[in-house]
CSV table of C-alpha atoms in Angstrom, one decimal:
chain,number,residue,atom,x,y,z
A,3,MET,CA,0.0,0.0,0.0
A,4,ALA,CA,1.6,3.2,-1.2
A,5,THR,CA,-1.0,5.6,0.3
A,6,SER,CA,0.1,7.6,3.3
A,7,PHE,CA,-1.5,10.5,5.2
A,8,ASP,CA,0.2,13.0,7.5
A,9,TYR,CA,-2.4,15.7,7.5
A,10,TRP,CA,-6.2,15.9,7.2
A,11,ASN,CA,-5.7,17.9,4.1
A,12,ASP,CA,-4.0,14.9,2.5
A,13,CYS,CA,-7.2,12.8,2.7
A,14,VAL,CA,-10.2,15.2,2.4
A,15,ASP,CA,-11.1,17.8,-0.2
A,16,VAL,CA,-11.6,21.5,0.4
A,17,GLN,CA,-15.3,21.3,0.9
A,18,ASP,CA,-15.0,18.5,3.5
A,19,MET,CA,-12.2,20.3,5.3
A,20,GLU,CA,-14.4,23.4,5.6
A,21,ALA,CA,-17.3,21.3,6.9
A,22,MET,CA,-15.0,19.9,9.6
A,23,TRP,CA,-13.9,23.3,10.7
A,24,GLN,CA,-17.6,24.3,11.0
A,25,GLU,CA,-18.2,21.6,13.6
A,26,PRO,CA,-17.8,23.4,16.9
A,27,GLU,CA,-16.3,20.4,18.8
A,28,VAL,CA,-13.8,19.8,16.0
A,29,SER,CA,-12.7,23.4,15.6
A,30,THR,CA,-12.3,23.6,19.4
A,31,GLU,CA,-10.2,20.4,19.5
A,32,TRP,CA,-8.0,21.5,16.6
A,33,LEU,CA,-7.5,25.0,18.0
A,34,ASP,CA,-6.6,23.6,21.4
A,35,ALA,CA,-4.1,21.3,19.7
A,36,GLY,CA,-2.4,24.2,18.1
A,37,GLU,CA,-3.9,23.9,14.6
A,38,THR,CA,-4.8,27.0,12.6
A,39,LYS,CA,-7.5,27.4,10.0
A,40,GLY,CA,-5.9,27.9,6.6
A,41,ASN,CA,-2.9,25.7,7.4
A,42,LYS,CA,-2.6,21.9,7.2
A,43,VAL,CA,-4.1,20.0,10.2
A,44,HIS,CA,-2.2,17.1,11.6
A,45,LEU,CA,-3.7,13.7,12.0
A,46,SER,CA,-3.3,12.1,15.4
A,47,ARG,CA,-1.0,9.1,15.8
A,48,ASP,CA,-1.5,6.0,17.9
A,49,PRO,CA,1.3,4.3,19.9
A,50,ASP,CA,2.6,2.6,16.8
A,51,GLY,CA,2.7,5.8,14.8
A,52,GLU,CA,-0.4,5.0,12.7
A,53,PRO,CA,-2.8,7.9,11.9
A,54,TYR,CA,-6.2,7.8,13.4
A,55,LEU,CA,-9.3,10.0,13.9
A,56,THR,CA,-10.1,11.2,17.4
A,57,GLN,CA,-13.6,10.3,18.5
A,58,THR,CA,-14.6,13.9,18.0
A,59,GLU,CA,-13.4,13.8,14.4
A,60,MET,CA,-15.0,10.5,13.8
A,61,LYS,CA,-18.4,11.6,15.0
A,62,ALA,CA,-18.1,14.8,12.9
A,63,VAL,CA,-17.4,12.9,9.7
A,64,ALA,CA,-20.3,10.5,10.4
A,65,ASP,CA,-22.6,13.4,11.2
A,66,ILE,CA,-21.6,15.3,8.0
A,67,ILE,CA,-22.0,12.3,5.7
A,68,VAL,CA,-25.4,11.3,7.3
A,69,ARG,CA,-26.7,14.9,7.0
A,70,ARG,CA,-25.4,15.4,3.5
A,71,HIS,CA,-26.3,12.1,1.8
A,72,PHE,CA,-28.7,10.1,3.9
A,73,ASP,CA,-31.2,12.7,5.3
A,74,SER,CA,-30.2,11.8,8.8
A,75,GLN,CA,-31.8,8.4,8.4
A,76,ILE,CA,-28.8,6.5,9.8
A,77,GLN,CA,-27.5,6.7,13.4
A,78,PRO,CA,-24.1,8.3,13.4
A,79,ASP,CA,-23.3,6.4,16.6
A,80,MET,CA,-23.8,3.1,14.7
A,81,ILE,CA,-21.2,4.3,12.2
A,82,CYS,CA,-18.8,5.3,14.9
A,83,ALA,CA,-19.1,2.1,16.8
A,84,ILE,CA,-18.6,0.0,13.7
A,85,ALA,CA,-15.5,2.1,12.8
A,86,GLU,CA,-14.1,1.6,16.3
A,87,LEU,CA,-14.4,-2.2,15.9
A,88,ALA,CA,-13.4,-2.5,12.3
A,89,SER,CA,-10.4,-0.2,12.2
A,90,ASP,CA,-9.8,1.6,15.5
A,91,ARG,CA,-10.6,4.7,13.4
A,92,GLN,CA,-7.4,4.3,11.4
A,93,PRO,CA,-7.9,5.5,7.8
A,94,LEU,CA,-5.1,3.3,6.4
A,95,SER,CA,-6.4,0.1,8.0
A,96,THR,CA,-6.3,-3.1,6.0
A,97,ARG,CA,-7.4,-5.7,8.5
A,98,TRP,CA,-9.8,-8.0,6.5
A,99,TYR,CA,-8.9,-10.2,3.5
A,100,ASP,CA,-11.6,-11.8,1.3
A,101,LYS,CA,-10.1,-15.2,0.2
A,102,LYS,CA,-12.7,-15.6,-2.6
A,103,THR,CA,-12.1,-12.3,-4.4
A,104,LYS,CA,-8.5,-11.9,-3.2
A,105,GLU,CA,-9.4,-8.4,-2.1
A,106,THR,CA,-8.5,-6.5,1.1
A,107,ALA,CA,-11.0,-4.4,2.9
A,108,GLN,CA,-9.9,-0.8,3.2
A,109,GLY,CA,-10.2,2.3,5.4
A,110,ILE,CA,-12.1,3.3,8.5
A,111,MET,CA,-15.2,1.3,7.6
A,112,GLN,CA,-13.3,-1.7,6.2
A,113,ILE,CA,-15.1,-1.7,2.8
A,114,LEU,CA,-14.1,-4.1,0.0
A,115,PRO,CA,-13.5,-2.3,-3.3
A,116,LYS,CA,-16.0,-4.7,-5.0
A,117,THR,CA,-18.6,-3.7,-2.4
A,118,ALA,CA,-18.1,0.0,-3.0
A,119,GLU,CA,-18.2,-0.5,-6.8
A,120,TRP,CA,-21.5,-2.5,-6.5
A,121,LEU,CA,-23.0,0.3,-4.3
A,122,LEU,CA,-22.0,2.9,-6.9
A,123,ARG,CA,-23.0,0.9,-10.0
A,124,ASP,CA,-26.2,-0.9,-8.9
A,125,LEU,CA,-27.5,1.3,-6.1
A,126,GLY,CA,-26.6,4.7,-7.4
A,127,TYR,CA,-24.2,5.9,-4.7
A,128,LYS,CA,-22.1,8.1,-6.9
A,129,ALA,CA,-20.9,10.9,-4.6
A,130,TYR,CA,-17.3,9.5,-4.9
A,131,GLU,CA,-15.9,7.7,-8.0
A,132,VAL,CA,-14.4,4.5,-6.7
A,133,GLU,CA,-14.3,2.4,-9.9
A,134,GLY,CA,-10.7,2.0,-11.0
A,135,ASN,CA,-9.6,4.0,-8.0
A,136,PRO,CA,-9.9,1.7,-4.9
A,137,ASP,CA,-7.3,3.7,-2.9
A,138,ILE,CA,-9.9,6.4,-2.5
A,139,LEU,CA,-11.5,4.2,0.2
A,140,TYR,CA,-8.7,5.2,2.5
A,141,ARG,CA,-10.1,8.7,2.7
A,142,PRO,CA,-12.3,9.1,5.8
A,143,PHE,CA,-15.3,10.7,4.1
A,144,VAL,CA,-15.3,8.2,1.3
A,145,SER,CA,-15.1,5.2,3.6
A,146,VAL,CA,-17.8,6.5,5.8
A,147,TYR,CA,-20.0,7.3,2.8
A,148,PHE,CA,-19.8,3.8,1.4
A,149,GLY,CA,-20.0,2.2,4.9
A,150,ALA,CA,-23.2,4.2,5.5
A,151,ALA,CA,-24.6,3.2,2.1
A,152,TYR,CA,-24.0,-0.5,3.0
A,153,ILE,CA,-25.6,0.0,6.4
A,154,LYS,CA,-28.7,1.5,4.7
A,155,TRP,CA,-28.9,-1.4,2.3
A,156,LEU,CA,-28.7,-3.9,5.1
A,157,SER,CA,-31.4,-2.1,7.1
A,158,LYS,CA,-33.9,-2.9,4.3
A,159,PHE,CA,-32.4,-6.2,3.3
A,160,GLU,CA,-34.9,-8.2,1.1
A,161,GLU,CA,-37.3,-5.3,1.6
A,162,GLU,CA,-37.8,-6.0,5.3
A,163,GLU,CA,-37.2,-3.5,8.1
A,164,ARG,CA,-34.2,-4.9,9.8
A,165,SER,CA,-33.1,-4.5,13.4
A,166,GLU,CA,-30.0,-2.8,14.6
A,167,GLU,CA,-28.6,-6.2,15.7
A,168,PHE,CA,-29.2,-7.7,12.2
A,169,VAL,CA,-27.5,-4.8,10.5
A,170,VAL,CA,-24.4,-4.8,12.8
A,171,ARG,CA,-24.0,-8.6,12.6
A,172,ALA,CA,-24.5,-8.7,8.9
A,173,TYR,CA,-22.0,-5.8,8.4
A,174,ASN,CA,-19.4,-8.0,10.2
A,175,GLY,CA,-20.2,-11.5,8.8
A,176,GLY,CA,-22.5,-11.0,5.8
A,177,THR,CA,-26.3,-11.4,5.6
A,178,ALA,CA,-26.1,-15.2,5.8
A,179,LYS,CA,-24.4,-15.0,9.2
A,180,ALA,CA,-26.5,-12.2,10.7
A,181,THR,CA,-28.2,-14.6,13.1
A,182,HIS,CA,-25.3,-17.1,13.3
A,183,LYS,CA,-23.5,-17.6,16.6
A,184,SER,CA,-20.2,-16.6,14.9
A,185,THR,CA,-21.3,-12.9,14.9
A,186,LEU,CA,-22.9,-12.8,18.3
A,187,GLN,CA,-19.7,-11.8,20.1
A,188,TYR,CA,-19.2,-9.0,17.6
A,189,TRP,CA,-22.7,-7.7,18.4
A,190,LYS,CA,-21.9,-7.7,22.2
A,191,ARG,CA,-18.6,-5.8,21.5
A,192,TYR,CA,-20.5,-3.3,19.4
A,193,LEU,CA,-23.0,-2.6,22.2
A,194,ALA,CA,-20.1,-2.1,24.7
A,195,VAL,CA,-18.3,0.3,22.3
A,196,LYS,CA,-21.5,2.2,21.4
A,197,GLU,CA,-22.3,2.7,25.0
A,198,SER,CA,-18.9,4.1,25.7
A,199,LEU,CA,-19.0,6.7,22.9
A,200,PRO,CA,-18.6,10.2,24.4
A,201,SER,CA,-21.5,12.7,24.1
A,202,ARG,CA,-21.2,15.5,21.6
A,203,ARG,CA,-22.0,18.0,24.4
A,204,PHE,CA,-19.1,20.4,24.6
A,205,VAL,CA,-17.6,20.8,28.0
A,206,ASP,CA,-14.7,23.2,28.3
A,207,GLU,CA,-12.6,21.1,30.7
A,208,GLY,CA,-9.2,21.6,29.1
A,209,PRO,CA,-7.3,20.9,26.0
A,210,SER,CA,-8.4,18.3,23.4
A,211,VAL,CA,-7.2,14.8,22.8
A,212,ASN,CA,-4.1,14.5,20.6
A,213,ASN,CA,-0.8,12.7,20.6
A,214,ALA,CA,1.4,15.7,20.0
A,215,HIS,CA,4.0,16.5,22.7
A,216,SER,CA,3.9,20.0,24.1
A,217,SER,CA,6.5,21.7,26.2
A,218,THR,CA,5.4,25.3,25.7
A,219,ALA,CA,3.4,25.9,28.9
A,220,GLN,CA,4.9,27.5,32.1
A,221,ALA,CA,5.4,25.0,34.9
A,222,ALA,CA,3.1,25.0,37.8
A,223,PRO,CA,4.6,26.2,41.1
A,224,ALA,CA,6.3,23.6,43.2
A,225,THR,CA,4.4,24.1,46.4
A,226,GLN,CA,0.8,24.2,47.5
A,227,ASN,CA,-0.9,27.7,47.3
A,228,THR,CA,-1.3,28.2,51.1
A,229,ASN,CA,-2.9,31.6,50.8
A,230,ALA,CA,-5.5,30.8,48.2
A,231,PRO,CA,-8.5,33.1,48.8
A,232,SER,CA,-12.0,31.6,49.0
A,233,SER,CA,-14.3,31.8,46.1
A,234,GLU,CA,-16.9,33.5,48.3
A,235,LYS,CA,-14.4,36.5,48.7
A,236,THR,CA,-13.1,36.6,45.2
A,237,GLY,CA,-15.9,35.5,43.0
A,238,VAL,CA,-13.6,33.0,41.4
A,239,ASP,CA,-14.9,29.4,41.0
A,240,TYR,CA,-12.2,27.0,42.2
A,241,ILE,CA,-11.9,23.4,41.0
A,242,TYR,CA,-12.1,20.9,43.9
A,243,TRP,CA,-10.4,17.6,44.4
A,244,ASP,CA,-13.7,16.2,45.6
A,245,SER,CA,-15.3,16.8,42.2
A,246,LYS,CA,-12.7,14.7,40.4
A,247,SER,CA,-12.1,11.9,42.9
A,248,SER,CA,-14.3,9.3,44.6
A,249,PRO,CA,-14.9,9.5,48.4
A,250,GLU,CA,-12.6,6.4,48.8
A,251,GLU,CA,-9.8,8.2,46.9
A,252,MET,CA,-10.2,11.3,49.0
A,253,GLN,CA,-10.1,9.2,52.2
A,254,GLU,CA,-6.8,7.6,51.0
A,255,MET,CA,-5.4,11.1,50.3
A,256,TRP,CA,-6.3,12.4,53.7
A,257,SER,CA,-4.8,9.3,55.3
A,258,ARG,CA,-1.4,10.2,54.0
A,259,SER,CA,0.3,12.4,56.6
A,260,GLU,CA,2.2,14.6,54.1
A,261,VAL,CA,-1.0,15.3,52.2
A,262,ALA,CA,-3.1,15.9,55.3
A,263,LYS,CA,-0.4,18.3,56.6
A,264,GLU,CA,-0.3,20.2,53.4
A,265,TRP,CA,-4.1,20.5,53.0
A,266,THR,CA,-4.6,21.4,56.7
A,267,LYS,CA,-2.0,24.2,56.4
A,268,SER,CA,-3.8,25.5,53.3
A,269,GLY,CA,-7.1,25.7,55.2
A,270,GLU,CA,-8.8,22.8,53.3
A,271,LYS,CA,-11.6,20.8,54.9
A,272,ARG,CA,-12.9,17.3,54.3
A,273,GLY,CA,-15.5,17.4,51.6
A,274,LYS,CA,-14.2,20.6,50.0
A,275,VAL,CA,-10.5,20.5,49.1
A,276,ARG,CA,-9.3,22.9,46.5
A,277,PHE,CA,-6.7,22.2,43.9
A,278,SER,CA,-3.9,24.8,43.8
A,279,HIS,CA,-4.4,27.3,41.0
A,280,ASP,CA,-1.8,29.3,39.1
A,281,LYS,CA,-2.2,33.0,38.2
A,282,ASP,CA,-4.4,32.0,35.2
A,283,ARG,CA,-6.7,30.0,37.5
A,284,LYS,CA,-5.6,26.7,36.1
A,285,PRO,CA,-5.7,23.9,38.7
A,286,TYR,CA,-2.6,21.8,39.3
A,287,LEU,CA,-1.2,19.2,41.8
A,288,SER,CA,1.5,19.9,44.3
A,289,ARG,CA,4.4,17.4,44.2
A,290,VAL,CA,3.2,16.0,47.5
A,291,GLU,CA,-0.2,15.4,46.0
A,292,MET,CA,1.3,14.0,42.8
A,293,LYS,CA,3.5,11.5,44.6
A,294,ALA,CA,0.5,10.4,46.8
A,295,VAL,CA,-1.7,9.7,43.7
A,296,ALA,CA,1.1,7.7,42.0
A,297,GLU,CA,1.7,5.6,45.2
A,298,ILE,CA,-2.0,4.9,45.7
A,299,ILE,CA,-2.6,3.8,42.1
A,300,LEU,CA,0.5,1.6,42.0
A,301,SER,CA,-0.1,-0.1,45.4
A,302,LYS,CA,-3.7,-0.9,44.4
A,303,HIS,CA,-3.4,-1.9,40.8
A,304,PHE,CA,0.3,-2.5,39.8
A,305,SER,CA,1.8,-3.9,43.0
A,306,THR,CA,3.4,-6.8,41.1
A,307,ARG,CA,4.7,-4.7,38.2
A,308,GLY,CA,7.4,-2.8,40.1
A,309,VAL,CA,6.7,0.5,38.5
A,310,LYS,CA,8.2,3.4,40.6
A,311,PRO,CA,6.0,6.3,41.7
A,312,SER,CA,8.8,8.7,40.9
A,313,VAL,CA,8.9,7.6,37.3
A,314,LEU,CA,5.2,8.4,36.8
A,315,CYS,CA,5.6,11.7,38.6
A,316,ALA,CA,8.6,12.7,36.4
A,317,LEU,CA,6.6,11.8,33.2
A,318,ALA,CA,3.7,13.9,34.5
A,319,GLU,CA,6.1,16.8,35.1
A,320,MET,CA,7.2,16.6,31.4
A,321,VAL,CA,3.8,16.0,29.7
A,322,SER,CA,1.4,18.1,31.8
A,323,MET,CA,3.5,20.3,34.2
A,324,ARG,CA,1.1,18.7,36.8
A,325,PHE,CA,-1.9,20.7,35.5
A,326,VAL,CA,-5.1,18.8,36.1
A,327,ASN,CA,-6.4,19.3,32.6
A,328,GLY,CA,-3.1,18.8,30.9
A,329,VAL,CA,-1.1,21.1,28.7
A,330,GLY,CA,-1.7,21.8,25.0
A,331,PRO,CA,-2.9,18.7,23.2
A,332,ARG,CA,-2.0,16.4,26.1
A,333,ILE,CA,-5.0,15.8,28.3
A,334,GLY,CA,-4.8,15.1,32.0
A,335,LEU,CA,-1.8,14.6,34.3
A,336,MET,CA,-0.3,11.8,32.3
A,337,GLY,CA,-1.1,13.1,28.8
A,338,ILE,CA,-3.0,9.9,27.9
A,339,ASP,CA,-5.5,10.5,25.0
A,340,TYR,CA,-8.9,9.0,25.0
A,341,SER,CA,-8.2,6.5,22.2
A,342,THR,CA,-5.2,5.1,24.0
A,343,ALA,CA,-7.1,4.8,27.3
A,344,PHE,CA,-10.0,3.1,25.6
A,345,TRP,CA,-7.6,0.7,23.9
A,346,LEU,CA,-6.0,-0.2,27.2
A,347,TYR,CA,-9.5,-0.7,28.7
A,348,MET,CA,-11.0,-2.8,25.9
A,349,GLU,CA,-8.0,-4.7,24.5
A,350,LEU,CA,-5.6,-5.1,27.4
A,351,GLY,CA,-8.2,-5.4,30.2
A,352,TYR,CA,-7.2,-2.4,32.4
A,353,ARG,CA,-10.7,-1.8,33.7
A,354,ALA,CA,-10.3,-0.4,37.2
A,355,TYR,CA,-11.7,2.9,35.8
A,356,ARG,CA,-14.2,3.4,33.1
A,357,VAL,CA,-13.6,6.1,30.5
A,358,ASP,CA,-16.8,7.3,28.9
A,359,SER,CA,-15.2,10.5,27.5
A,360,ALA,CA,-12.0,12.4,27.3
A,361,GLY,CA,-13.2,14.5,30.2
A,362,ASP,CA,-12.7,11.4,32.5
A,363,LEU,CA,-9.0,11.7,31.9
A,364,THR,CA,-8.8,15.0,33.7
A,365,LYS,CA,-9.5,13.1,36.9
A,366,PRO,CA,-6.1,12.6,38.6
A,367,PHE,CA,-6.5,9.0,39.6
A,368,VAL,CA,-8.0,8.0,36.3
A,369,SER,CA,-5.2,9.6,34.3
A,370,MET,CA,-2.5,8.2,36.6
A,371,TYR,CA,-4.0,4.7,36.2
A,372,PHE,CA,-4.0,4.7,32.5
A,373,GLY,CA,-0.5,6.3,32.4
A,374,ALA,CA,0.8,3.5,34.6
A,375,ALA,CA,-0.9,0.9,32.3
A,376,TYR,CA,0.6,2.4,29.2
A,377,LEU,CA,4.0,2.5,30.9
A,378,ALA,CA,3.7,-1.2,31.8
A,379,TRP,CA,2.7,-2.1,28.2
A,380,LEU,CA,5.7,-0.1,26.8
A,381,SER,CA,8.1,-1.9,29.2
A,382,GLU,CA,7.3,-5.2,27.4
A,383,TYR,CA,6.8,-3.7,23.9
A,384,GLU,CA,6.7,-6.4,21.2
A,385,GLY,CA,7.4,-9.1,23.8
A,386,ARG,CA,10.8,-7.8,24.9
A,387,GLU,CA,11.8,-6.3,28.2
A,388,ARG,CA,12.6,-2.7,27.5
A,389,THR,CA,15.1,-0.3,29.1
A,390,PRO,CA,14.1,3.0,30.7
A,391,GLN,CA,16.0,4.7,27.8
A,392,PHE,CA,13.4,3.2,25.4
A,393,VAL,CA,10.3,3.4,27.6
A,394,VAL,CA,10.6,7.1,28.5
A,395,PRO,CA,10.9,8.5,24.9
A,396,ALA,CA,8.4,5.9,23.8
A,397,TYR,CA,5.9,7.2,26.3
A,398,LEU,CA,6.4,10.8,25.2
A,399,SER,CA,6.6,10.3,21.4
A,400,GLY,CA,5.3,6.7,20.6
A,401,PRO,CA,7.3,3.5,20.4
A,402,LYS,CA,7.7,3.7,16.7
A,403,ASN,CA,9.4,7.1,17.0
A,404,VAL,CA,12.2,6.2,19.4
A,405,ASN,CA,15.6,7.2,18.0
A,406,HIS,CA,18.3,6.3,20.6
A,407,GLN,CA,20.7,8.7,19.0
A,408,GLU,CA,18.4,11.7,19.5
A,409,THR,CA,17.0,11.0,22.9
A,410,GLY,CA,19.9,12.5,24.9
A,411,PRO,CA,18.3,15.9,25.6
A,412,LEU,CA,14.9,14.3,26.4
A,413,TRP,CA,16.6,11.9,28.8
A,414,LEU,CA,18.3,14.7,30.6
A,415,LYS,CA,15.0,16.5,31.0
A,416,PHE,CA,13.5,13.3,32.4
A,417,GLU,CA,16.4,12.9,34.9
A,418,GLN,CA,15.9,16.5,36.0
A,419,ALA,CA,12.2,16.0,36.5
A,420,LEU,CA,13.0,12.8,38.4
A,421,SER,CA,15.3,14.6,40.8
A,422,ASN,CA,12.2,16.5,42.2
A,423,TYR,CA,11.0,13.4,44.0
A,424,GLU,CA,12.8,12.5,47.2
A,425,ASP,CA,13.2,8.7,46.6
A,426,MET,CA,15.3,9.5,43.6
A,427,LYS,CA,17.4,12.0,45.6
A,428,ARG,CA,18.4,9.2,47.9
A,429,ASP,CA,19.3,7.0,44.9
A,430,PRO,CA,20.8,9.2,42.2
A,431,GLY,CA,21.5,7.5,38.9
A,432,ASN,CA,19.1,4.6,39.5
A,433,CYS,CA,16.2,4.7,37.2
A,434,THR,CA,14.8,1.2,37.1
A,435,ILE,CA,11.2,1.3,35.8
A,436,LEU,CA,10.3,-2.3,35.9
């Protein structure tokens, strides 16, 4: 396959690009990620360096196609859930091979070229010319268009009104297997994925999901803001720990003497603990809080993995400056994007926390949990025990992008961040992660 995409502009036409910018959630996500209208927009990359659509982008493409070509007669969420299962929203995906026709399914919706040609030739779906040009199916709008056309045909298969279950199972295994036990598991997975899709309601809780690494923000102060005025006096609405943590998590935080001492000194009370806020009113964690969250998560969920709290804390310093909502395109303390968290949850079984939307990753314990899970996965990437010199840059830039000859400055920054945590001060030079 010679097709490759680095930017959205490589795989959509001008009209579709304009339509994407007009979607409020998309424009907000792109602007938060540092994209600018009129310039090329980067595609996000997964841990293996493959381009993918964020869930916001996927939903927007489905909405636009359904409105434009299908009079809103198809559920966009059905399209999104099928895309999640079929390709992980990767436009260059080629996962399924038809042994009879020797064809490979292509794109986000995993459409066979022969299926797209049949939809065009026999059913009149001619918005995109696919005959003689199968690579066009790698383009998100084209793939979703033909996927939606196939869904619509299945919904009226043999001139009967078909159920959602029939359509989904037939999409996976063909109409002959729509009621066969071989497609039942796919249907169950579809329901779980569809239920987990984030709402399109826009909540301004911080930067959007993206894999780009940012280091442009100012670091949060190193200590708790002990003189933070109350919101009653200032009119400023503070963000509270209690709104982003469970009662059990708050109890564990209070039970740690260093945290309790810091909070008590700041005038915090049980049930209403403020985050520290910088001069721009952005909430952040003190290093005492940061270390406590890391230790709680590791002791509860990763006790056999040997991950060091200080390593997680140092990574958080680098990716988020300890800001609750993250920095730039990195969301949350650990900079884990929604698609990676969802993949860790669905595929690798890290299910101590449920992630229904990207906003869940602005919760300190949730972000820390999935950051630790991703770190554990990287430490055994491709079945090999990996060194810290591989794991750290892989966490920051993706495992496919690690270049050992160019990681020197990055490693020095990591060691500097590591030195902020007292267990590393007692053991300088030792950086065993697993």
